[in-house]
Amino acid sequence: MFKTILFPVDQSREAREAAEVVAGLVQIHQSSLILLSVVEESAVSESKDDDVMKSPQKVEQLLKDARAFFSSQGIEASIIEKEGKPAFVICDVADEIKASLIVMGCRGLGLTDEGSHDSVTSRVINLSPCPVMIVP
């Protein structure tokens, strides 16, 4: 049913928790897994040591760690690292790879009127070319 699963990863606790769900889905559906991480373009030159998603080197390590997690589960994963606005990049990559499903953790930013406009998750849900599963 889900031939290709796209899993955007970041440093959040929600993404780490969603990884367990992704592993289960990949094993059940015998899907191929693509891990994606997005370096936020507006801040590449202003990178701070504590902001992982703004440092290309730290994003690369994050992807390697995620790949190692899935490898320990017996799952081979491909990795993609891109630069840009996360929601748009996620949807563009999903379209390019013809993803069957995007699985994302949710930080809860979209639960209020103020947060709904800033939530990457909300934007992906609205722009995605395929189904999106949000893991709370």
mmCIF file of N, CA and C in Angstrom:
data_model
loop_
_atom_site.group_PDB
_atom_site.id
_atom_site.type_symbol
_atom_site.label_atom_id
_atom_site.label_comp_id
_atom_site.label_asym_id
_atom_site.label_seq_id
_atom_site.Cartn_x
_atom_site.Cartn_y
_atom_site.Cartn_z
ATOM 1 N N MET A 1 0.820 -1.197 0.000
ATOM 2 C CA MET A 1 0.000 0.000 0.000
ATOM 3 C C MET A 1 0.864 1.261 0.000
ATOM 4 N N PHE A 2 1.871 1.299 0.862
ATOM 5 C CA PHE A 2 2.768 2.452 0.908
ATOM 6 C C PHE A 2 4.116 2.022 0.350
ATOM 7 N N LYS A 3 4.307 2.258 -0.938
ATOM 8 C CA LYS A 3 5.533 1.812 -1.602
ATOM 9 C C LYS A 3 6.752 2.606 -1.130
ATOM 10 N N THR A 4 6.586 3.921 -1.005
ATOM 11 C CA THR A 4 7.686 4.789 -0.587
ATOM 12 C C THR A 4 7.209 5.702 0.527
ATOM 13 N N ILE A 5 7.898 5.652 1.661
ATOM 14 C CA ILE A 5 7.557 6.500 2.805
ATOM 15 C C ILE A 5 8.641 7.552 2.966
ATOM 16 N N LEU A 6 8.213 8.805 3.042
ATOM 17 C CA LEU A 6 9.115 9.929 3.288
ATOM 18 C C LEU A 6 8.992 10.315 4.750
ATOM 19 N N PHE A 7 10.117 10.335 5.444
ATOM 20 C CA PHE A 7 10.134 10.695 6.858
ATOM 21 C C PHE A 7 11.054 11.890 7.062
ATOM 22 N N PRO A 8 10.475 13.106 7.162
ATOM 23 C CA PRO A 8 11.281 14.286 7.463
ATOM 24 C C PRO A 8 11.723 14.231 8.931
ATOM 25 N N VAL A 9 13.020 14.360 9.162
ATOM 26 C CA VAL A 9 13.533 14.285 10.529
ATOM 27 C C VAL A 9 14.123 15.618 10.955
ATOM 28 N N ASP A 10 13.965 15.892 12.221
ATOM 29 C CA ASP A 10 14.636 17.030 12.842
ATOM 30 C C ASP A 10 15.065 16.580 14.235
ATOM 31 N N GLN A 11 15.504 17.509 15.052
ATOM 32 C CA GLN A 11 16.014 17.139 16.366
ATOM 33 C C GLN A 11 14.926 17.018 17.434
ATOM 34 N N SER A 12 13.683 17.140 17.079
ATOM 35 C CA SER A 12 12.604 17.157 18.068
ATOM 36 C C SER A 12 12.325 15.781 18.676
ATOM 37 N N ARG A 13 11.805 15.802 19.865
ATOM 38 C CA ARG A 13 11.382 14.575 20.548
ATOM 39 C C ARG A 13 10.274 13.908 19.754
ATOM 40 N N GLU A 14 9.391 14.695 19.162
ATOM 41 C CA GLU A 14 8.275 14.154 18.385
ATOM 42 C C GLU A 14 8.757 13.370 17.169
ATOM 43 N N ALA A 15 9.815 13.857 16.527
ATOM 44 C CA ALA A 15 10.360 13.121 15.377
ATOM 45 C C ALA A 15 10.967 11.796 15.835
ATOM 46 N N ARG A 16 11.645 11.811 16.974
ATOM 47 C CA ARG A 16 12.219 10.555 17.488
ATOM 48 C C ARG A 16 11.111 9.551 17.818
ATOM 49 N N GLU A 17 10.013 10.030 18.392
ATOM 50 C CA GLU A 17 8.899 9.137 18.706
ATOM 51 C C GLU A 17 8.221 8.625 17.438
ATOM 52 N N ALA A 18 8.127 9.469 16.432
ATOM 53 C CA ALA A 18 7.511 9.064 15.163
ATOM 54 C C ALA A 18 8.351 8.002 14.456
ATOM 55 N N ALA A 19 9.647 7.968 14.728
ATOM 56 C CA ALA A 19 10.531 6.992 14.088
ATOM 57 C C ALA A 19 10.077 5.561 14.375
ATOM 58 N N GLU A 20 9.573 5.310 15.567
ATOM 59 C CA GLU A 20 9.072 3.968 15.909
ATOM 60 C C GLU A 20 7.879 3.600 15.017
ATOM 61 N N VAL A 21 6.992 4.547 14.792
ATOM 62 C CA VAL A 21 5.828 4.319 13.934
ATOM 63 C C VAL A 21 6.279 4.073 12.499
ATOM 64 N N VAL A 22 7.224 4.878 12.040
ATOM 65 C CA VAL A 22 7.748 4.722 10.684
ATOM 66 C C VAL A 22 8.355 3.335 10.507
ATOM 67 N N ALA A 23 9.149 2.907 11.474
ATOM 68 C CA ALA A 23 9.769 1.576 11.386
ATOM 69 C C ALA A 23 8.699 0.496 11.254
ATOM 70 N N GLY A 24 7.651 0.593 12.037
ATOM 71 C CA GLY A 24 6.557 -0.381 11.946
ATOM 72 C C GLY A 24 5.876 -0.367 10.593
ATOM 73 N N LEU A 25 5.598 0.824 10.068
ATOM 74 C CA LEU A 25 4.945 0.939 8.763
ATOM 75 C C LEU A 25 5.816 0.361 7.646
ATOM 76 N N VAL A 26 7.097 0.684 7.679
ATOM 77 C CA VAL A 26 8.011 0.189 6.647
ATOM 78 C C VAL A 26 8.071 -1.331 6.685
ATOM 79 N N GLN A 27 8.127 -1.904 7.873
ATOM 80 C CA GLN A 27 8.200 -3.360 7.989
ATOM 81 C C GLN A 27 6.899 -4.032 7.552
ATOM 82 N N ILE A 28 5.779 -3.479 7.949
ATOM 83 C CA ILE A 28 4.479 -4.067 7.594
ATOM 84 C C ILE A 28 4.232 -3.999 6.087
ATOM 85 N N HIS A 29 4.512 -2.843 5.494
ATOM 86 C CA HIS A 29 4.200 -2.626 4.073
ATOM 87 C C HIS A 29 5.378 -2.915 3.148
ATOM 88 N N GLN A 30 6.512 -3.296 3.721
ATOM 89 C CA GLN A 30 7.728 -3.540 2.947
ATOM 90 C C GLN A 30 8.029 -2.351 2.028
ATOM 91 N N SER A 31 7.960 -1.173 2.619
ATOM 92 C CA SER A 31 8.160 0.082 1.890
ATOM 93 C C SER A 31 9.633 0.421 1.788
ATOM 94 N N SER A 32 9.940 1.269 0.822
ATOM 95 C CA SER A 32 11.265 1.878 0.825
ATOM 96 C C SER A 32 11.143 3.145 1.680
ATOM 97 N N LEU A 33 12.221 3.477 2.371
ATOM 98 C CA LEU A 33 12.201 4.605 3.303
ATOM 99 C C LEU A 33 13.203 5.657 2.868
ATOM 100 N N ILE A 34 12.713 6.884 2.792
ATOM 101 C CA ILE A 34 13.558 8.029 2.476
ATOM 102 C C ILE A 34 13.529 8.960 3.678
ATOM 103 N N LEU A 35 14.710 9.250 4.221
ATOM 104 C CA LEU A 35 14.837 10.204 5.322
ATOM 105 C C LEU A 35 15.213 11.548 4.726
ATOM 106 N N LEU A 36 14.534 12.587 5.166
ATOM 107 C CA LEU A 36 14.776 13.934 4.652
ATOM 108 C C LEU A 36 15.012 14.877 5.807
ATOM 109 N N SER A 37 16.001 15.724 5.649
ATOM 110 C CA SER A 37 16.182 16.801 6.601
ATOM 111 C C SER A 37 16.460 18.076 5.819
ATOM 112 N N VAL A 38 15.934 19.167 6.319
ATOM 113 C CA VAL A 38 16.007 20.443 5.610
ATOM 114 C C VAL A 38 16.797 21.441 6.436
ATOM 115 N N VAL A 39 17.855 21.962 5.836
ATOM 116 C CA VAL A 39 18.605 23.051 6.447
ATOM 117 C C VAL A 39 17.839 24.321 6.106
ATOM 118 N N GLU A 40 17.448 25.040 7.132
ATOM 119 C CA GLU A 40 16.654 26.248 6.898
ATOM 120 C C GLU A 40 17.505 27.293 6.198
ATOM 121 N N GLU A 41 17.089 27.676 4.997
ATOM 122 C CA GLU A 41 17.894 28.528 4.125
ATOM 123 C C GLU A 41 18.179 29.908 4.685
ATOM 124 N N SER A 42 17.237 30.503 5.357
ATOM 125 C CA SER A 42 17.410 31.884 5.810
ATOM 126 C C SER A 42 18.477 32.026 6.866
ATOM 127 N N ALA A 43 18.874 30.921 7.461
ATOM 128 C CA ALA A 43 19.790 31.039 8.579
ATOM 129 C C ALA A 43 21.083 30.258 8.391
ATOM 130 N N VAL A 44 21.359 29.792 7.198
ATOM 131 C CA VAL A 44 22.573 28.997 7.008
ATOM 132 C C VAL A 44 23.802 29.811 7.382
ATOM 133 N N SER A 45 23.827 31.059 6.975
ATOM 134 C CA SER A 45 24.991 31.885 7.275
ATOM 135 C C SER A 45 25.007 32.383 8.718
ATOM 136 N N GLU A 46 23.863 32.310 9.390
ATOM 137 C CA GLU A 46 23.759 32.781 10.776
ATOM 138 C C GLU A 46 23.717 31.632 11.759
ATOM 139 N N SER A 47 24.211 30.484 11.382
ATOM 140 C CA SER A 47 24.108 29.270 12.182
ATOM 141 C C SER A 47 24.632 29.455 13.602
ATOM 142 N N LYS A 48 23.829 28.986 14.558
ATOM 143 C CA LYS A 48 24.224 28.973 15.966
ATOM 144 C C LYS A 48 24.522 27.539 16.343
ATOM 145 N N ASP A 49 25.420 27.348 17.297
ATOM 146 C CA ASP A 49 25.799 25.999 17.703
ATOM 147 C C ASP A 49 24.630 25.198 18.238
ATOM 148 N N ASP A 50 23.640 25.846 18.855
ATOM 149 C CA ASP A 50 22.547 25.110 19.483
ATOM 150 C C ASP A 50 21.366 24.871 18.555
ATOM 151 N N ASP A 51 21.393 25.367 17.353
ATOM 152 C CA ASP A 51 20.281 25.175 16.423
ATOM 153 C C ASP A 51 20.682 24.196 15.329
ATOM 154 N N VAL A 52 20.357 22.940 15.558
ATOM 155 C CA VAL A 52 20.770 21.863 14.669
ATOM 156 C C VAL A 52 20.275 22.082 13.250
ATOM 157 N N MET A 53 19.049 22.506 13.059
ATOM 158 C CA MET A 53 18.458 22.575 11.724
ATOM 159 C C MET A 53 18.999 23.738 10.888
ATOM 160 N N LYS A 54 19.881 24.530 11.445
ATOM 161 C CA LYS A 54 20.480 25.628 10.691
ATOM 162 C C LYS A 54 21.944 25.365 10.372
ATOM 163 N N SER A 55 22.444 24.220 10.759
ATOM 164 C CA SER A 55 23.835 23.860 10.519
ATOM 165 C C SER A 55 23.890 22.646 9.595
ATOM 166 N N PRO A 56 24.415 22.816 8.377
ATOM 167 C CA PRO A 56 24.484 21.679 7.450
ATOM 168 C C PRO A 56 25.237 20.476 8.023
ATOM 169 N N GLN A 57 26.307 20.729 8.781
ATOM 170 C CA GLN A 57 27.077 19.630 9.349
ATOM 171 C C GLN A 57 26.268 18.873 10.401
ATOM 172 N N LYS A 58 25.523 19.596 11.214
ATOM 173 C CA LYS A 58 24.720 18.943 12.252
ATOM 174 C C LYS A 58 23.520 18.215 11.651
ATOM 175 N N VAL A 59 22.965 18.755 10.580
ATOM 176 C CA VAL A 59 21.865 18.082 9.886
ATOM 177 C C VAL A 59 22.376 16.787 9.268
ATOM 178 N N GLU A 60 23.569 16.828 8.703
ATOM 179 C CA GLU A 60 24.161 15.617 8.130
ATOM 180 C C GLU A 60 24.333 14.539 9.207
ATOM 181 N N GLN A 61 24.779 14.938 10.395
ATOM 182 C CA GLN A 61 24.940 13.980 11.488
ATOM 183 C C GLN A 61 23.585 13.459 11.958
ATOM 184 N N LEU A 62 22.590 14.329 11.995
ATOM 185 C CA LEU A 62 21.238 13.924 12.378
ATOM 186 C C LEU A 62 20.715 12.840 11.431
ATOM 187 N N LEU A 63 20.937 13.028 10.140
ATOM 188 C CA LEU A 63 20.510 12.039 9.155
ATOM 189 C C LEU A 63 21.262 10.717 9.312
ATOM 190 N N LYS A 64 22.552 10.799 9.577
ATOM 191 C CA LYS A 64 23.332 9.576 9.800
ATOM 192 C C LYS A 64 22.831 8.822 11.027
ATOM 193 N N ASP A 65 22.509 9.564 12.091
ATOM 194 C CA ASP A 65 21.985 8.931 13.312
ATOM 195 C C ASP A 65 20.631 8.278 13.043
ATOM 196 N N ALA A 66 19.786 8.965 12.271
ATOM 197 C CA ALA A 66 18.470 8.406 11.944
ATOM 198 C C ALA A 66 18.632 7.151 11.099
ATOM 199 N N ARG A 67 19.534 7.194 10.139
ATOM 200 C CA ARG A 67 19.785 6.012 9.305
ATOM 201 C C ARG A 67 20.282 4.851 10.168
ATOM 202 N N ALA A 68 21.145 5.140 11.134
ATOM 203 C CA ALA A 68 21.656 4.099 12.028
ATOM 204 C C ALA A 68 20.524 3.492 12.861
ATOM 205 N N PHE A 69 19.586 4.331 13.317
ATOM 206 C CA PHE A 69 18.436 3.812 14.071
ATOM 207 C C PHE A 69 17.651 2.821 13.220
ATOM 208 N N PHE A 70 17.336 3.204 11.996
ATOM 209 C CA PHE A 70 16.548 2.317 11.138
ATOM 210 C C PHE A 70 17.348 1.075 10.754
ATOM 211 N N SER A 71 18.638 1.230 10.555
ATOM 212 C CA SER A 71 19.490 0.085 10.253
ATOM 213 C C SER A 71 19.455 -0.927 11.396
ATOM 214 N N SER A 72 19.421 -0.436 12.638
ATOM 215 C CA SER A 72 19.340 -1.336 13.795
ATOM 216 C C SER A 72 18.014 -2.089 13.837
ATOM 217 N N GLN A 73 17.025 -1.581 13.113
ATOM 218 C CA GLN A 73 15.717 -2.230 13.012
ATOM 219 C C GLN A 73 15.635 -3.132 11.773
ATOM 220 N N GLY A 74 16.745 -3.242 11.057
ATOM 221 C CA GLY A 74 16.773 -4.055 9.843
ATOM 222 C C GLY A 74 16.194 -3.354 8.627
ATOM 223 N N ILE A 75 16.157 -2.027 8.674
ATOM 224 C CA ILE A 75 15.564 -1.237 7.592
ATOM 225 C C ILE A 75 16.644 -0.410 6.917
ATOM 226 N N GLU A 76 16.725 -0.547 5.595
ATOM 227 C CA GLU A 76 17.655 0.274 4.828
ATOM 228 C C GLU A 76 16.943 1.574 4.453
ATOM 229 N N ALA A 77 17.602 2.691 4.704
ATOM 230 C CA ALA A 77 17.000 3.985 4.401
ATOM 231 C C ALA A 77 17.934 4.817 3.548
ATOM 232 N N SER A 78 17.359 5.530 2.590
ATOM 233 C CA SER A 78 18.107 6.504 1.806
ATOM 234 C C SER A 78 17.961 7.849 2.494
ATOM 235 N N ILE A 79 18.956 8.710 2.310
ATOM 236 C CA ILE A 79 18.868 10.023 2.944
ATOM 237 C C ILE A 79 18.964 11.125 1.896
ATOM 238 N N ILE A 80 18.223 12.191 2.178
ATOM 239 C CA ILE A 80 18.242 13.385 1.339
ATOM 240 C C ILE A 80 18.394 14.571 2.273
ATOM 241 N N GLU A 81 19.305 15.453 1.932
ATOM 242 C CA GLU A 81 19.469 16.699 2.674
ATOM 243 C C GLU A 81 19.273 17.838 1.687
ATOM 244 N N LYS A 82 18.405 18.762 2.046
ATOM 245 C CA LYS A 82 18.107 19.895 1.162
ATOM 246 C C LYS A 82 18.159 21.175 1.979
ATOM 247 N N GLU A 83 18.223 22.266 1.271
ATOM 248 C CA GLU A 83 18.177 23.581 1.902
ATOM 249 C C GLU A 83 16.913 24.289 1.433
ATOM 250 N N GLY A 84 16.239 24.997 2.345
ATOM 251 C CA GLY A 84 15.061 25.744 1.959
ATOM 252 C C GLY A 84 14.081 25.895 3.092
ATOM 253 N N LYS A 85 12.858 26.200 2.726
ATOM 254 C CA LYS A 85 11.782 26.323 3.707
ATOM 255 C C LYS A 85 11.205 24.930 3.904
ATOM 256 N N PRO A 86 11.240 24.418 5.139
ATOM 257 C CA PRO A 86 10.921 23.005 5.379
ATOM 258 C C PRO A 86 9.638 22.497 4.744
ATOM 259 N N ALA A 87 8.529 23.146 4.930
ATOM 260 C CA ALA A 87 7.260 22.618 4.420
ATOM 261 C C ALA A 87 7.278 22.488 2.897
ATOM 262 N N PHE A 88 7.814 23.477 2.226
ATOM 263 C CA PHE A 88 7.851 23.456 0.765
ATOM 264 C C PHE A 88 8.815 22.391 0.256
ATOM 265 N N VAL A 89 9.962 22.284 0.907
ATOM 266 C CA VAL A 89 10.945 21.276 0.505
ATOM 267 C C VAL A 89 10.383 19.875 0.720
ATOM 268 N N ILE A 90 9.744 19.643 1.850
ATOM 269 C CA ILE A 90 9.154 18.327 2.133
ATOM 270 C C ILE A 90 8.176 17.938 1.025
ATOM 271 N N CYS A 91 7.298 18.853 0.661
ATOM 272 C CA CYS A 91 6.300 18.552 -0.369
ATOM 273 C C CYS A 91 6.939 18.388 -1.746
ATOM 274 N N ASP A 92 7.944 19.198 -2.052
ATOM 275 C CA ASP A 92 8.638 19.059 -3.333
ATOM 276 C C ASP A 92 9.331 17.707 -3.435
ATOM 277 N N VAL A 93 10.020 17.309 -2.367
ATOM 278 C CA VAL A 93 10.712 16.023 -2.372
ATOM 279 C C VAL A 93 9.698 14.885 -2.479
ATOM 280 N N ALA A 94 8.594 14.981 -1.739
ATOM 281 C CA ALA A 94 7.559 13.948 -1.818
ATOM 282 C C ALA A 94 7.073 13.785 -3.251
ATOM 283 N N ASP A 95 6.904 14.890 -3.943
ATOM 284 C CA ASP A 95 6.474 14.850 -5.336
ATOM 285 C C ASP A 95 7.560 14.244 -6.229
ATOM 286 N N GLU A 96 8.807 14.665 -6.037
ATOM 287 C CA GLU A 96 9.927 14.181 -6.853
ATOM 288 C C GLU A 96 10.120 12.670 -6.729
ATOM 289 N N ILE A 97 10.007 12.153 -5.500
ATOM 290 C CA ILE A 97 10.257 10.716 -5.295
ATOM 291 C C ILE A 97 8.985 9.891 -5.417
ATOM 292 N N LYS A 98 7.876 10.566 -5.686
ATOM 293 C CA LYS A 98 6.572 9.901 -5.792
ATOM 294 C C LYS A 98 6.239 9.128 -4.515
ATOM 295 N N ALA A 99 6.393 9.834 -3.388
ATOM 296 C CA ALA A 99 6.116 9.226 -2.085
ATOM 297 C C ALA A 99 4.659 8.792 -1.989
ATOM 298 N N SER A 100 4.441 7.671 -1.335
ATOM 299 C CA SER A 100 3.090 7.181 -1.090
ATOM 300 C C SER A 100 2.539 7.754 0.204
ATOM 301 N N LEU A 101 3.466 8.146 1.108
ATOM 302 C CA LEU A 101 3.072 8.619 2.432
ATOM 303 C C LEU A 101 4.193 9.455 3.019
ATOM 304 N N ILE A 102 3.819 10.547 3.687
ATOM 305 C CA ILE A 102 4.748 11.334 4.493
ATOM 306 C C ILE A 102 4.356 11.088 5.938
ATOM 307 N N VAL A 103 5.331 10.752 6.779
ATOM 308 C CA VAL A 103 5.063 10.579 8.205
ATOM 309 C C VAL A 103 5.857 11.636 8.952
ATOM 310 N N MET A 104 5.170 12.382 9.815
ATOM 311 C CA MET A 104 5.811 13.464 10.559
ATOM 312 C C MET A 104 5.395 13.431 12.018
ATOM 313 N N GLY A 105 6.301 13.865 12.860
ATOM 314 C CA GLY A 105 5.945 14.133 14.244
ATOM 315 C C GLY A 105 5.291 15.498 14.300
ATOM 316 N N CYS A 106 4.519 15.752 15.331
ATOM 317 C CA CYS A 106 3.825 17.035 15.467
ATOM 318 C C CYS A 106 4.246 17.686 16.771
ATOM 319 N N ARG A 107 4.682 18.902 16.687
ATOM 320 C CA ARG A 107 5.095 19.617 17.892
ATOM 321 C C ARG A 107 3.941 20.340 18.567
ATOM 322 N N GLY A 108 2.766 20.315 17.968
ATOM 323 C CA GLY A 108 1.626 20.964 18.595
ATOM 324 C C GLY A 108 1.496 22.441 18.307
ATOM 325 N N LEU A 109 2.342 22.995 17.430
ATOM 326 C CA LEU A 109 2.257 24.419 17.137
ATOM 327 C C LEU A 109 0.959 24.788 16.436
ATOM 328 N N GLY A 110 0.376 23.835 15.738
ATOM 329 C CA GLY A 110 -0.829 24.120 14.982
ATOM 330 C C GLY A 110 -2.108 24.024 15.795
ATOM 331 N N LEU A 111 -2.009 23.831 17.098
ATOM 332 C CA LEU A 111 -3.205 23.652 17.910
ATOM 333 C C LEU A 111 -3.852 24.967 18.315
ATOM 334 N N THR A 112 -3.186 26.072 18.102
ATOM 335 C CA THR A 112 -3.758 27.372 18.415
ATOM 336 C C THR A 112 -3.847 28.186 17.138
ATOM 337 N N ASP A 113 -4.686 29.219 17.155
ATOM 338 C CA ASP A 113 -4.807 30.062 15.974
ATOM 339 C C ASP A 113 -3.480 30.709 15.620
ATOM 340 N N GLU A 114 -2.719 31.124 16.641
ATOM 341 C CA GLU A 114 -1.436 31.776 16.391
ATOM 342 C C GLU A 114 -0.458 30.797 15.767
ATOM 343 N N GLY A 115 -0.428 29.568 16.241
ATOM 344 C CA GLY A 115 0.537 28.587 15.777
ATOM 345 C C GLY A 115 0.202 27.974 14.439
ATOM 346 N N SER A 116 -1.067 27.985 14.064
ATOM 347 C CA SER A 116 -1.460 27.283 12.846
ATOM 348 C C SER A 116 -0.812 27.867 11.601
ATOM 349 N N HIS A 117 -0.503 29.137 11.611
ATOM 350 C CA HIS A 117 0.097 29.765 10.443
ATOM 351 C C HIS A 117 1.590 29.466 10.349
ATOM 352 N N ASP A 118 2.202 29.104 11.467
ATOM 353 C CA ASP A 118 3.639 28.879 11.498
ATOM 354 C C ASP A 118 4.006 27.409 11.463
ATOM 355 N N SER A 119 3.058 26.532 11.560
ATOM 356 C CA SER A 119 3.334 25.116 11.689
ATOM 357 C C SER A 119 3.758 24.491 10.361
ATOM 358 N N VAL A 120 4.946 23.875 10.371
ATOM 359 C CA VAL A 120 5.405 23.146 9.197
ATOM 360 C C VAL A 120 4.424 22.018 8.895
ATOM 361 N N THR A 121 3.968 21.361 9.947
ATOM 362 C CA THR A 121 3.026 20.252 9.779
ATOM 363 C C THR A 121 1.766 20.702 9.060
ATOM 364 N N SER A 122 1.185 21.812 9.482
ATOM 365 C CA SER A 122 -0.033 22.324 8.835
ATOM 366 C C SER A 122 0.205 22.648 7.367
ATOM 367 N N ARG A 123 1.340 23.234 7.092
ATOM 368 C CA ARG A 123 1.641 23.571 5.696
ATOM 369 C C ARG A 123 1.810 22.316 4.851
ATOM 370 N N VAL A 124 2.493 21.305 5.403
ATOM 371 C CA VAL A 124 2.681 20.065 4.658
ATOM 372 C C VAL A 124 1.334 19.405 4.391
ATOM 373 N N ILE A 125 0.466 19.371 5.397
ATOM 374 C CA ILE A 125 -0.863 18.778 5.209
ATOM 375 C C ILE A 125 -1.593 19.461 4.057
ATOM 376 N N ASN A 126 -1.485 20.775 3.980
ATOM 377 C CA ASN A 126 -2.204 21.526 2.954
ATOM 378 C C ASN A 126 -1.562 21.459 1.573
ATOM 379 N N LEU A 127 -0.265 21.216 1.496
ATOM 380 C CA LEU A 127 0.439 21.262 0.215
ATOM 381 C C LEU A 127 0.846 19.892 -0.325
ATOM 382 N N SER A 128 0.760 18.878 0.484
ATOM 383 C CA SER A 128 1.309 17.572 0.135
ATOM 384 C C SER A 128 0.655 16.943 -1.097
ATOM 385 N N PRO A 129 1.485 16.299 -1.942
ATOM 386 C CA PRO A 129 0.955 15.587 -3.094
ATOM 387 C C PRO A 129 0.509 14.150 -2.750
ATOM 388 N N CYS A 130 0.644 13.782 -1.470
ATOM 389 C CA CYS A 130 0.286 12.410 -1.050
ATOM 390 C C CYS A 130 -0.266 12.465 0.377
ATOM 391 N N PRO A 131 -0.792 11.356 0.881
ATOM 392 C CA PRO A 131 -1.298 11.345 2.256
ATOM 393 C C PRO A 131 -0.191 11.679 3.261
ATOM 394 N N VAL A 132 -0.600 12.296 4.370
ATOM 395 C CA VAL A 132 0.320 12.670 5.441
ATOM 396 C C VAL A 132 -0.183 12.050 6.735
ATOM 397 N N MET A 133 0.691 11.343 7.432
ATOM 398 C CA MET A 133 0.357 10.784 8.743
ATOM 399 C C MET A 133 1.104 11.601 9.790
ATOM 400 N N ILE A 134 0.345 12.149 10.738
ATOM 401 C CA ILE A 134 0.929 12.938 11.815
ATOM 402 C C ILE A 134 0.939 12.078 13.074
ATOM 403 N N VAL A 135 2.108 11.923 13.669
ATOM 404 C CA VAL A 135 2.241 11.146 14.900
ATOM 405 C C VAL A 135 2.335 12.128 16.059
ATOM 406 N N PRO A 136 1.319 12.105 16.939
ATOM 407 C CA PRO A 136 1.332 13.075 18.050
ATOM 408 C C PRO A 136 2.433 12.787 19.060
#
